[in-house]
Amino acid sequence: MGTVTKPFLWGASTAPHQIEGNNVNSDWWAREGLMPGMERSGDAIDSYHRYEEDMRLLAEAGLNAYRFGIEWARIEPVPGHLSRAELAHYRRMIDTAVRFGLTPVVTLHHFTSPRWFAEEGGWLGDRAVERFSSYVTAATRILDGVPWIATMNEPNMLAMMVTAERDARLRPDGAWQSPTVDNQPRPILPTPDPEVGARLVEAHHAAREVLRERTDAAVGWTVANRAFVARPGAEETLHELEHIWEDLYLEAARGDGFIGVQSYSSQWVSREGIEPHPPHPDNTLVGTAYRPDSLGIAVRHTWEVTGGVPVLVTENGIATADDERRIAYTSEALGHLFAAADDGIDVRGYLHWSALDNYEWGHWEPTFGLIAVDRETFERRPKPSLAWLGDVARRGRP
Ligand code: FCB
């Protein structure tokens, strides 16, 4: 396991399917065509060709890290057939980040899988873990010098999606239940099946083994933290729900090089279960409550359950059309993060979600970016929040 030392990482995050465009061999691309009510990713924001400009904007603003993903469906379009050109593409991205002074934080799987993998049974298929390990082994050809590698993004949300699809609990009216959009009157997200979770844990551990043998990186995964808080008398329900939604995945991170914390909002738990976000004018564009304090709750809970695995905030942000609101939210969230660090939690960095407005899993309306993008011309327009976060990074504290 590699050791990662200072400086504190200040950066922004993205995921390949949300920004690259034309990820035509992936299971998500196929799903987009099938689900009424779901917008297509299409060209996304064409970051596949424009990544250099994207990274330059982050570096020029004062950030020193960029989290991005590599896309399995591009690297292995057919089982066992590797695209050397795509591997070279991602190697160029890594080199470009380094050239700009951005520490690359690379995610190997961010919700999307090759279409053939889905057709083989996806994460529940007999060969799932073997298939994933073999892709991860191939990826290590280009990961030299990458100090932070996440095997998988939000396995808990992925388990929720796999469970929903398995149970065909997609909404009868055909509207897709996005992993992140939870606004009323949409239903609250279905509960991830712990057996699906166990399969993902197995995949993470297998990938971790490969990466430890073949790289010097700190290896971890990133877990969506729902920052549940119990109503009086609901402590037992809270623990059950925490286990199903988060702790299964956080316990699996014990012994990892880092744990990625991803936090956006917080939710009450009553004896009946998770309370939907109450309608409120402050709610975000994905329907969640405005809760910048969730990051502190998430980091403290993660530290406790993992037993002290170093924390890297790999996602935190807000879906809003009002950039001043983004700055206010982030400023407050950082206050909670540094309070946790001052209490002795080993926090290694803060990566904001997201670098750019992008394709939010079926929806284009929720904008999380520090940079706006004209979807006709692909022109990038940095928002004031980018310069603001860059200044915070230069100062080193909020
Ligand atoms: C997380 C996902 C990320 C993005 C944000 C808003 O659950 O990892 O891709 O959708 O939420």
Short mmCIF file of C-alpha atoms and ligand atoms in Angstrom, two decimals:
data_model
loop_
_atom_site.label_atom_id
_atom_site.label_comp_id
_atom_site.label_asym_id
_atom_site.label_seq_id
_atom_site.Cartn_x
_atom_site.Cartn_y
_atom_site.Cartn_z
CA MET A 1 0.00 0.00 0.00
CA GLY A 2 1.41 3.37 -0.95
CA THR A 3 1.66 6.19 1.50
CA VAL A 4 0.30 9.53 0.53
CA THR A 5 1.56 12.60 2.28
CA LYS A 6 0.87 16.33 2.08
CA PRO A 7 -0.08 18.58 0.43
CA PHE A 8 -3.78 18.58 1.15
CA LEU A 9 -5.63 17.85 -2.07
CA TRP A 10 -7.89 20.64 -3.27
CA GLY A 11 -9.73 19.72 -6.40
CA ALA A 12 -12.86 18.73 -8.25
CA SER A 13 -14.38 15.46 -9.43
CA THR A 14 -16.04 14.08 -12.53
CA ALA A 15 -17.13 10.69 -13.89
CA PRO A 16 -16.51 9.53 -17.47
CA HIS A 17 -20.10 8.78 -18.50
CA GLN A 18 -21.28 12.16 -17.24
CA ILE A 19 -18.78 14.24 -19.21
CA GLU A 20 -17.14 12.32 -22.08
CA GLY A 21 -20.01 11.78 -24.52
CA ASN A 22 -20.86 8.86 -26.80
CA ASN A 23 -20.07 6.12 -24.35
CA VAL A 24 -21.93 3.84 -26.73
CA ASN A 25 -20.69 0.46 -25.48
CA SER A 26 -21.88 0.97 -21.92
CA ASP A 27 -24.92 -0.40 -20.15
CA TRP A 28 -26.08 3.13 -19.34
CA TRP A 29 -26.12 4.14 -22.98
CA ALA A 30 -28.42 1.20 -23.67
CA ARG A 31 -30.62 2.09 -20.70
CA GLU A 32 -30.97 5.70 -21.84
CA GLY A 33 -32.65 4.55 -25.01
CA LEU A 34 -35.12 2.33 -23.18
CA MET A 35 -36.46 4.51 -20.41
CA PRO A 36 -39.10 7.07 -21.19
CA GLY A 37 -38.63 10.20 -19.10
CA MET A 38 -34.89 9.83 -19.10
CA GLU A 39 -32.73 12.24 -21.05
CA ARG A 40 -29.82 10.91 -23.07
CA SER A 41 -26.17 11.62 -22.37
CA GLY A 42 -25.41 12.02 -26.10
CA ASP A 43 -22.26 14.08 -26.60
CA ALA A 44 -22.37 14.84 -22.85
CA ILE A 45 -19.98 17.82 -22.58
CA ASP A 46 -17.42 16.31 -24.95
CA SER A 47 -14.76 16.11 -22.28
CA TYR A 48 -13.39 13.06 -24.07
CA HIS A 49 -11.84 15.58 -26.49
CA ARG A 50 -11.73 18.64 -24.25
CA TYR A 51 -10.18 17.25 -21.06
CA GLU A 52 -7.05 19.36 -21.49
CA GLU A 53 -9.05 22.60 -21.37
CA ASP A 54 -11.02 21.29 -18.38
CA MET A 55 -7.88 20.48 -16.44
CA ARG A 56 -6.22 23.75 -17.40
CA LEU A 57 -9.17 25.73 -15.99
CA LEU A 58 -8.96 23.87 -12.68
CA ALA A 59 -5.19 24.33 -12.42
CA GLU A 60 -5.31 28.01 -13.37
CA ALA A 61 -7.91 28.64 -10.70
CA GLY A 62 -5.49 27.32 -8.06
CA LEU A 63 -6.62 23.72 -7.53
CA ASN A 64 -4.02 20.95 -7.21
CA ALA A 65 -6.05 17.76 -7.80
CA TYR A 66 -8.51 16.30 -10.30
CA ARG A 67 -10.58 13.17 -9.80
CA PHE A 68 -11.71 11.55 -13.02
CA GLY A 69 -12.59 8.07 -14.15
CA ILE A 70 -11.55 5.66 -16.84
CA GLU A 71 -14.31 3.89 -18.76
CA TRP A 72 -14.33 0.08 -18.76
CA ALA A 73 -16.64 -0.08 -21.82
CA ARG A 74 -14.09 1.82 -23.90
CA ILE A 75 -11.06 -0.09 -22.64
CA GLU A 76 -12.63 -3.55 -23.02
CA PRO A 77 -15.39 -3.23 -25.66
CA VAL A 78 -15.48 -7.02 -26.08
CA PRO A 79 -14.56 -9.45 -23.28
CA GLY A 80 -10.82 -9.98 -23.29
CA HIS A 81 -10.22 -7.55 -26.16
CA LEU A 82 -8.35 -4.50 -24.93
CA SER A 83 -8.22 -1.23 -26.81
CA ARG A 84 -4.64 0.02 -26.73
CA ALA A 85 -5.78 3.35 -28.13
CA GLU A 86 -8.23 3.90 -25.27
CA LEU A 87 -5.66 2.89 -22.68
CA ALA A 88 -3.31 5.42 -24.31
CA HIS A 89 -6.06 8.04 -24.18
CA TYR A 90 -6.41 7.67 -20.41
CA ARG A 91 -2.64 7.64 -19.99
CA ARG A 92 -2.56 10.99 -21.80
CA MET A 93 -5.17 12.30 -19.36
CA ILE A 94 -3.03 11.24 -16.42
CA ASP A 95 0.05 12.86 -17.96
CA THR A 96 -1.90 16.03 -18.72
CA ALA A 97 -3.09 16.30 -15.13
CA VAL A 98 0.45 15.89 -13.86
CA ARG A 99 1.74 18.47 -16.35
CA PHE A 100 -0.78 20.97 -14.96
CA GLY A 101 0.20 20.22 -11.37
CA LEU A 102 -3.04 18.36 -10.68
CA THR A 103 -2.68 15.18 -8.63
CA PRO A 104 -4.72 12.54 -10.46
CA VAL A 105 -7.28 10.64 -8.41
CA VAL A 106 -8.52 7.89 -10.72
CA THR A 107 -11.81 5.99 -10.41
CA LEU A 108 -11.93 2.64 -12.22
CA HIS A 109 -15.70 2.13 -12.12
CA HIS A 110 -18.30 4.89 -11.79
CA PHE A 111 -21.75 3.23 -12.13
CA THR A 112 -21.25 2.22 -15.79
CA SER A 113 -20.14 -1.19 -17.11
CA PRO A 114 -19.68 -2.53 -20.62
CA ARG A 115 -22.91 -3.60 -22.23
CA TRP A 116 -21.57 -7.17 -22.65
CA PHE A 117 -20.94 -7.32 -18.88
CA ALA A 118 -24.59 -6.39 -18.24
CA GLU A 119 -25.72 -9.00 -20.76
CA GLU A 120 -23.65 -11.63 -18.94
CA GLY A 121 -25.67 -10.92 -15.79
CA GLY A 122 -23.90 -7.80 -14.56
CA TRP A 123 -22.78 -7.74 -10.94
CA LEU A 124 -24.93 -10.77 -10.19
CA GLY A 125 -23.40 -12.83 -13.00
CA ASP A 126 -21.17 -15.80 -12.13
CA ARG A 127 -18.08 -14.26 -13.68
CA ALA A 128 -18.57 -10.69 -12.41
CA VAL A 129 -15.65 -10.55 -9.99
CA GLU A 130 -13.28 -12.31 -12.38
CA ARG A 131 -14.30 -9.97 -15.22
CA PHE A 132 -13.79 -6.87 -13.08
CA SER A 133 -10.39 -8.05 -11.79
CA SER A 134 -9.22 -8.74 -15.29
CA TYR A 135 -10.24 -5.21 -16.39
CA VAL A 136 -8.49 -3.75 -13.35
CA THR A 137 -5.36 -5.74 -14.21
CA ALA A 138 -5.46 -4.29 -17.73
CA ALA A 139 -5.91 -0.78 -16.33
CA THR A 140 -2.76 -1.07 -14.23
CA ARG A 141 -0.79 -0.79 -17.51
CA ILE A 142 -1.50 2.93 -17.52
CA LEU A 143 -1.77 3.75 -13.81
CA ASP A 144 1.90 4.15 -13.09
CA GLY A 145 2.53 7.13 -10.82
CA VAL A 146 -1.15 7.67 -9.95
CA PRO A 147 -1.11 8.14 -6.16
CA TRP A 148 -4.84 7.60 -5.49
CA ILE A 149 -7.01 4.92 -7.08
CA ALA A 150 -10.68 4.26 -6.29
CA THR A 151 -11.78 0.80 -7.41
CA MET A 152 -15.45 1.70 -7.50
CA ASN A 153 -17.67 4.72 -7.00
CA GLU A 154 -20.55 4.50 -4.53
CA PRO A 155 -21.00 0.72 -4.42
CA ASN A 156 -23.96 1.37 -2.12
CA MET A 157 -25.79 3.39 -4.78
CA LEU A 158 -24.74 0.86 -7.40
CA ALA A 159 -26.22 -1.91 -5.21
CA MET A 160 -29.42 0.11 -4.99
CA MET A 161 -29.56 0.33 -8.81
CA VAL A 162 -28.77 -3.36 -9.29
CA THR A 163 -31.42 -4.29 -6.72
CA ALA A 164 -34.00 -2.04 -8.39
CA GLU A 165 -33.30 -3.49 -11.80
CA ARG A 166 -33.32 -7.06 -10.55
CA ASP A 167 -36.64 -6.54 -8.86
CA ALA A 168 -37.91 -4.64 -11.89
CA ARG A 169 -39.00 -1.94 -9.53
CA LEU A 170 -38.45 0.66 -12.17
CA ARG A 171 -41.48 2.85 -11.98
CA PRO A 172 -44.56 1.46 -13.71
CA ASP A 173 -45.06 4.79 -15.50
CA GLY A 174 -41.66 4.24 -17.07
CA ALA A 175 -39.87 7.12 -15.33
CA TRP A 176 -36.36 6.07 -14.37
CA GLN A 177 -35.44 6.32 -10.70
CA SER A 178 -32.13 8.17 -10.89
CA PRO A 179 -29.53 7.31 -8.22
CA THR A 180 -29.27 10.93 -7.20
CA VAL A 181 -32.54 12.64 -7.99
CA ASP A 182 -34.85 12.17 -5.05
CA ASN A 183 -37.34 15.00 -5.23
CA GLN A 184 -40.97 14.69 -4.41
CA PRO A 185 -43.29 13.31 -5.64
CA ARG A 186 -40.75 10.73 -6.84
CA PRO A 187 -40.48 7.77 -4.50
CA ILE A 188 -37.58 7.48 -2.10
CA LEU A 189 -34.79 5.29 -3.38
CA PRO A 190 -35.28 1.49 -3.11
CA THR A 191 -33.22 -0.30 -0.47
CA PRO A 192 -30.01 -1.97 -1.70
CA ASP A 193 -30.00 -5.74 -1.19
CA PRO A 194 -27.07 -6.63 1.12
CA GLU A 195 -26.34 -9.70 -1.03
CA VAL A 196 -25.71 -7.45 -3.98
CA GLY A 197 -23.54 -5.35 -1.66
CA ALA A 198 -21.58 -8.43 -0.63
CA ARG A 199 -20.78 -9.16 -4.27
CA LEU A 200 -19.46 -5.62 -4.73
CA VAL A 201 -17.35 -5.97 -1.57
CA GLU A 202 -15.86 -9.13 -3.09
CA ALA A 203 -15.10 -7.22 -6.31
CA HIS A 204 -13.49 -4.38 -4.36
CA HIS A 205 -11.27 -6.72 -2.39
CA ALA A 206 -10.20 -8.58 -5.53
CA ALA A 207 -9.39 -5.31 -7.32
CA ARG A 208 -7.55 -4.01 -4.26
CA GLU A 209 -5.34 -7.09 -4.33
CA VAL A 210 -4.46 -6.53 -7.99
CA LEU A 211 -3.74 -2.85 -7.43
CA ARG A 212 -1.59 -3.47 -4.39
CA GLU A 213 0.53 -5.92 -6.31
CA ARG A 214 0.92 -3.78 -9.40
CA THR A 215 0.87 -0.14 -8.25
CA ASP A 216 2.15 2.04 -5.41
CA ALA A 217 -1.15 3.87 -5.09
CA ALA A 218 -3.28 4.34 -2.03
CA VAL A 219 -6.26 2.16 -2.94
CA GLY A 220 -9.80 2.67 -1.70
CA TRP A 221 -13.38 3.09 -2.80
CA THR A 222 -15.88 5.88 -2.38
CA VAL A 223 -19.10 5.52 -0.41
CA ALA A 224 -22.21 7.69 -0.62
CA ASN A 225 -22.96 8.89 2.84
CA ARG A 226 -26.55 9.75 3.58
CA ALA A 227 -25.77 11.37 6.95
CA PHE A 228 -28.78 9.82 8.64
CA VAL A 229 -29.89 11.35 11.93
CA ALA A 230 -32.30 9.55 14.28
CA ARG A 231 -35.49 11.07 15.59
CA PRO A 232 -35.91 10.38 19.32
CA GLY A 233 -36.59 6.67 19.84
CA ALA A 234 -35.46 5.69 16.33
CA GLU A 235 -31.87 4.73 17.21
CA GLU A 236 -32.34 1.06 16.41
CA THR A 237 -33.88 1.77 13.01
CA LEU A 238 -31.02 4.18 12.39
CA HIS A 239 -28.43 1.47 13.02
CA GLU A 240 -30.21 -1.00 10.75
CA LEU A 241 -30.46 1.52 7.95
CA GLU A 242 -26.89 2.68 8.40
CA HIS A 243 -25.75 -0.90 8.09
CA ILE A 244 -27.68 -1.55 4.88
CA TRP A 245 -26.88 1.77 3.22
CA GLU A 246 -23.34 2.52 4.38
CA ASP A 247 -21.64 0.44 7.04
CA LEU A 248 -21.46 -2.75 4.97
CA TYR A 249 -19.32 -0.78 2.52
CA LEU A 250 -17.37 1.19 5.13
CA GLU A 251 -16.47 -1.96 7.06
CA ALA A 252 -15.14 -3.41 3.80
CA ALA A 253 -12.79 -0.41 3.59
CA ARG A 254 -10.94 -1.30 6.78
CA GLY A 255 -7.32 -1.73 5.83
CA ASP A 256 -7.70 0.37 2.64
CA GLY A 257 -5.26 3.17 1.82
CA PHE A 258 -8.07 5.72 2.02
CA ILE A 259 -11.83 5.99 2.10
CA GLY A 260 -13.65 8.36 -0.25
CA VAL A 261 -16.41 10.26 1.53
CA GLN A 262 -19.26 11.54 -0.67
CA SER A 263 -21.85 13.72 0.97
CA TYR A 264 -24.54 16.13 -0.19
CA SER A 265 -27.42 16.18 2.27
CA SER A 266 -28.73 14.62 5.45
CA GLN A 267 -31.92 12.73 6.21
CA TRP A 268 -34.00 12.04 9.27
CA VAL A 269 -34.76 8.50 10.29
CA SER A 270 -37.93 7.80 12.25
CA ARG A 271 -39.13 4.44 13.59
CA GLU A 272 -40.90 3.96 10.25
CA GLY A 273 -37.71 4.45 8.26
CA ILE A 274 -36.07 7.15 6.15
CA GLU A 275 -38.12 10.35 6.05
CA PRO A 276 -38.40 11.89 2.57
CA HIS A 277 -36.83 15.35 2.28
CA PRO A 278 -39.58 17.75 3.34
CA PRO A 279 -40.58 20.17 0.58
CA HIS A 280 -38.80 23.47 1.26
CA PRO A 281 -37.83 26.46 -0.89
CA ASP A 282 -34.17 25.80 -0.01
CA ASN A 283 -34.21 22.27 -1.45
CA THR A 284 -31.67 21.63 -4.19
CA LEU A 285 -32.38 20.90 -7.85
CA VAL A 286 -32.32 17.17 -7.07
CA GLY A 287 -34.91 17.59 -4.34
CA THR A 288 -32.60 17.12 -1.37
CA ALA A 289 -32.52 19.33 1.71
CA TYR A 290 -29.92 22.12 1.91
CA ARG A 291 -27.64 20.57 4.53
CA PRO A 292 -24.00 21.69 4.37
CA ASP A 293 -23.53 20.17 7.83
CA SER A 294 -23.92 16.71 6.27
CA LEU A 295 -20.23 16.61 5.37
CA GLY A 296 -19.19 16.76 9.03
CA ILE A 297 -21.71 14.05 9.96
CA ALA A 298 -20.49 11.87 7.06
CA VAL A 299 -16.79 12.23 7.82
CA ARG A 300 -17.22 11.52 11.53
CA HIS A 301 -19.40 8.45 10.88
CA THR A 302 -16.96 7.14 8.25
CA TRP A 303 -13.97 7.58 10.55
CA GLU A 304 -15.71 5.71 13.32
CA VAL A 305 -16.92 2.77 11.21
CA THR A 306 -13.70 2.30 9.23
CA GLY A 307 -11.66 2.47 12.43
CA GLY A 308 -9.49 5.36 11.28
CA VAL A 309 -8.92 4.93 7.54
CA PRO A 310 -7.56 8.22 6.07
CA VAL A 311 -10.40 10.28 4.63
CA LEU A 312 -10.43 11.87 1.19
CA VAL A 313 -13.59 13.80 0.44
CA THR A 314 -14.14 12.63 -3.13
CA GLU A 315 -17.51 14.35 -3.64
CA ASN A 316 -19.41 17.17 -2.00
CA GLY A 317 -21.48 19.82 -3.69
CA ILE A 318 -24.90 21.16 -4.52
CA ALA A 319 -27.27 21.11 -7.48
CA THR A 320 -28.22 24.74 -7.87
CA ALA A 321 -28.60 27.33 -10.60
CA ASP A 322 -27.48 30.00 -8.10
CA ASP A 323 -23.70 30.06 -7.87
CA GLU A 324 -23.72 32.24 -4.74
CA ARG A 325 -25.64 29.46 -3.07
CA ARG A 326 -22.92 27.00 -4.16
CA ILE A 327 -20.26 29.18 -2.54
CA ALA A 328 -22.30 29.53 0.67
CA TYR A 329 -22.96 25.78 0.83
CA THR A 330 -19.35 24.82 0.17
CA SER A 331 -17.95 27.36 2.57
CA GLU A 332 -20.13 25.99 5.35
CA ALA A 333 -19.39 22.36 4.42
CA LEU A 334 -15.66 23.08 4.57
CA GLY A 335 -16.11 24.60 8.02
CA HIS A 336 -17.61 21.30 9.20
CA LEU A 337 -14.86 19.31 7.46
CA PHE A 338 -12.06 21.28 9.11
CA ALA A 339 -13.79 21.07 12.49
CA ALA A 340 -13.65 17.27 12.11
CA ALA A 341 -9.97 17.49 11.11
CA ASP A 342 -9.29 19.69 14.15
CA ASP A 343 -10.84 16.95 16.27
CA GLY A 344 -8.18 14.54 15.03
CA ILE A 345 -9.74 12.95 11.93
CA ASP A 346 -7.11 12.34 9.25
CA VAL A 347 -8.50 14.29 6.29
CA ARG A 348 -6.30 14.24 3.18
CA GLY A 349 -8.24 16.38 0.76
CA TYR A 350 -11.43 17.91 -0.56
CA LEU A 351 -12.64 17.25 -4.11
CA HIS A 352 -15.74 19.17 -5.06
CA TRP A 353 -18.52 17.64 -7.15
CA SER A 354 -18.35 18.72 -9.82
CA ALA A 355 -15.73 20.37 -11.99
CA LEU A 356 -18.33 21.02 -14.69
CA ASP A 357 -22.08 20.99 -15.18
CA ASN A 358 -22.74 17.54 -16.62
CA TYR A 359 -25.14 14.70 -17.33
CA GLU A 360 -26.78 13.88 -14.00
CA TRP A 361 -27.79 10.25 -14.66
CA GLY A 362 -30.85 10.79 -16.79
CA HIS A 363 -31.23 14.53 -16.25
CA TRP A 364 -29.51 17.64 -17.55
CA GLU A 365 -31.28 20.16 -15.33
CA PRO A 366 -29.42 19.65 -12.02
CA THR A 367 -26.23 21.69 -12.31
CA PHE A 368 -23.45 20.86 -9.85
CA GLY A 369 -20.52 22.44 -11.73
CA LEU A 370 -17.88 25.02 -10.89
CA ILE A 371 -17.79 25.55 -14.66
CA ALA A 372 -20.84 25.97 -16.90
CA VAL A 373 -20.90 24.43 -20.36
CA ASP A 374 -22.79 25.56 -23.45
CA ARG A 375 -24.18 22.27 -24.73
CA GLU A 376 -24.38 23.52 -28.34
CA THR A 377 -20.81 24.80 -28.66
CA PHE A 378 -19.24 23.03 -25.65
CA GLU A 379 -17.81 26.39 -24.57
CA ARG A 380 -16.64 26.34 -20.95
CA ARG A 381 -17.57 29.27 -18.69
CA PRO A 382 -16.03 29.20 -15.24
CA LYS A 383 -18.41 30.32 -12.52
CA PRO A 384 -17.34 32.57 -9.62
CA SER A 385 -17.35 29.47 -7.38
CA LEU A 386 -14.32 28.09 -9.26
CA ALA A 387 -12.19 31.16 -8.52
CA TRP A 388 -13.52 31.15 -4.96
CA LEU A 389 -12.52 27.51 -4.37
CA GLY A 390 -9.14 28.18 -5.99
CA ASP A 391 -8.55 31.02 -3.49
CA VAL A 392 -9.48 28.74 -0.59
CA ALA A 393 -7.02 26.18 -1.97
CA ARG A 394 -4.23 28.76 -2.14
CA ARG A 395 -4.90 29.82 1.45
CA GLY A 396 -5.09 26.16 2.48
CA ARG A 397 -8.10 26.68 4.78
CA PRO A 398 -11.65 27.94 4.45
C1 FCB B 1 -23.12 10.91 -6.71
C2 FCB B 1 -22.48 10.32 -7.94
C3 FCB B 1 -22.05 11.34 -8.96
C4 FCB B 1 -23.06 12.45 -9.09
C5 FCB B 1 -23.38 13.04 -7.74
C6 FCB B 1 -24.33 14.19 -7.77
O1 FCB B 1 -24.01 9.98 -6.19
O2 FCB B 1 -21.34 9.57 -7.59
O3 FCB B 1 -21.81 10.69 -10.17
O4 FCB B 1 -24.19 12.00 -9.72
O5 FCB B 1 -23.89 12.04 -6.90
#
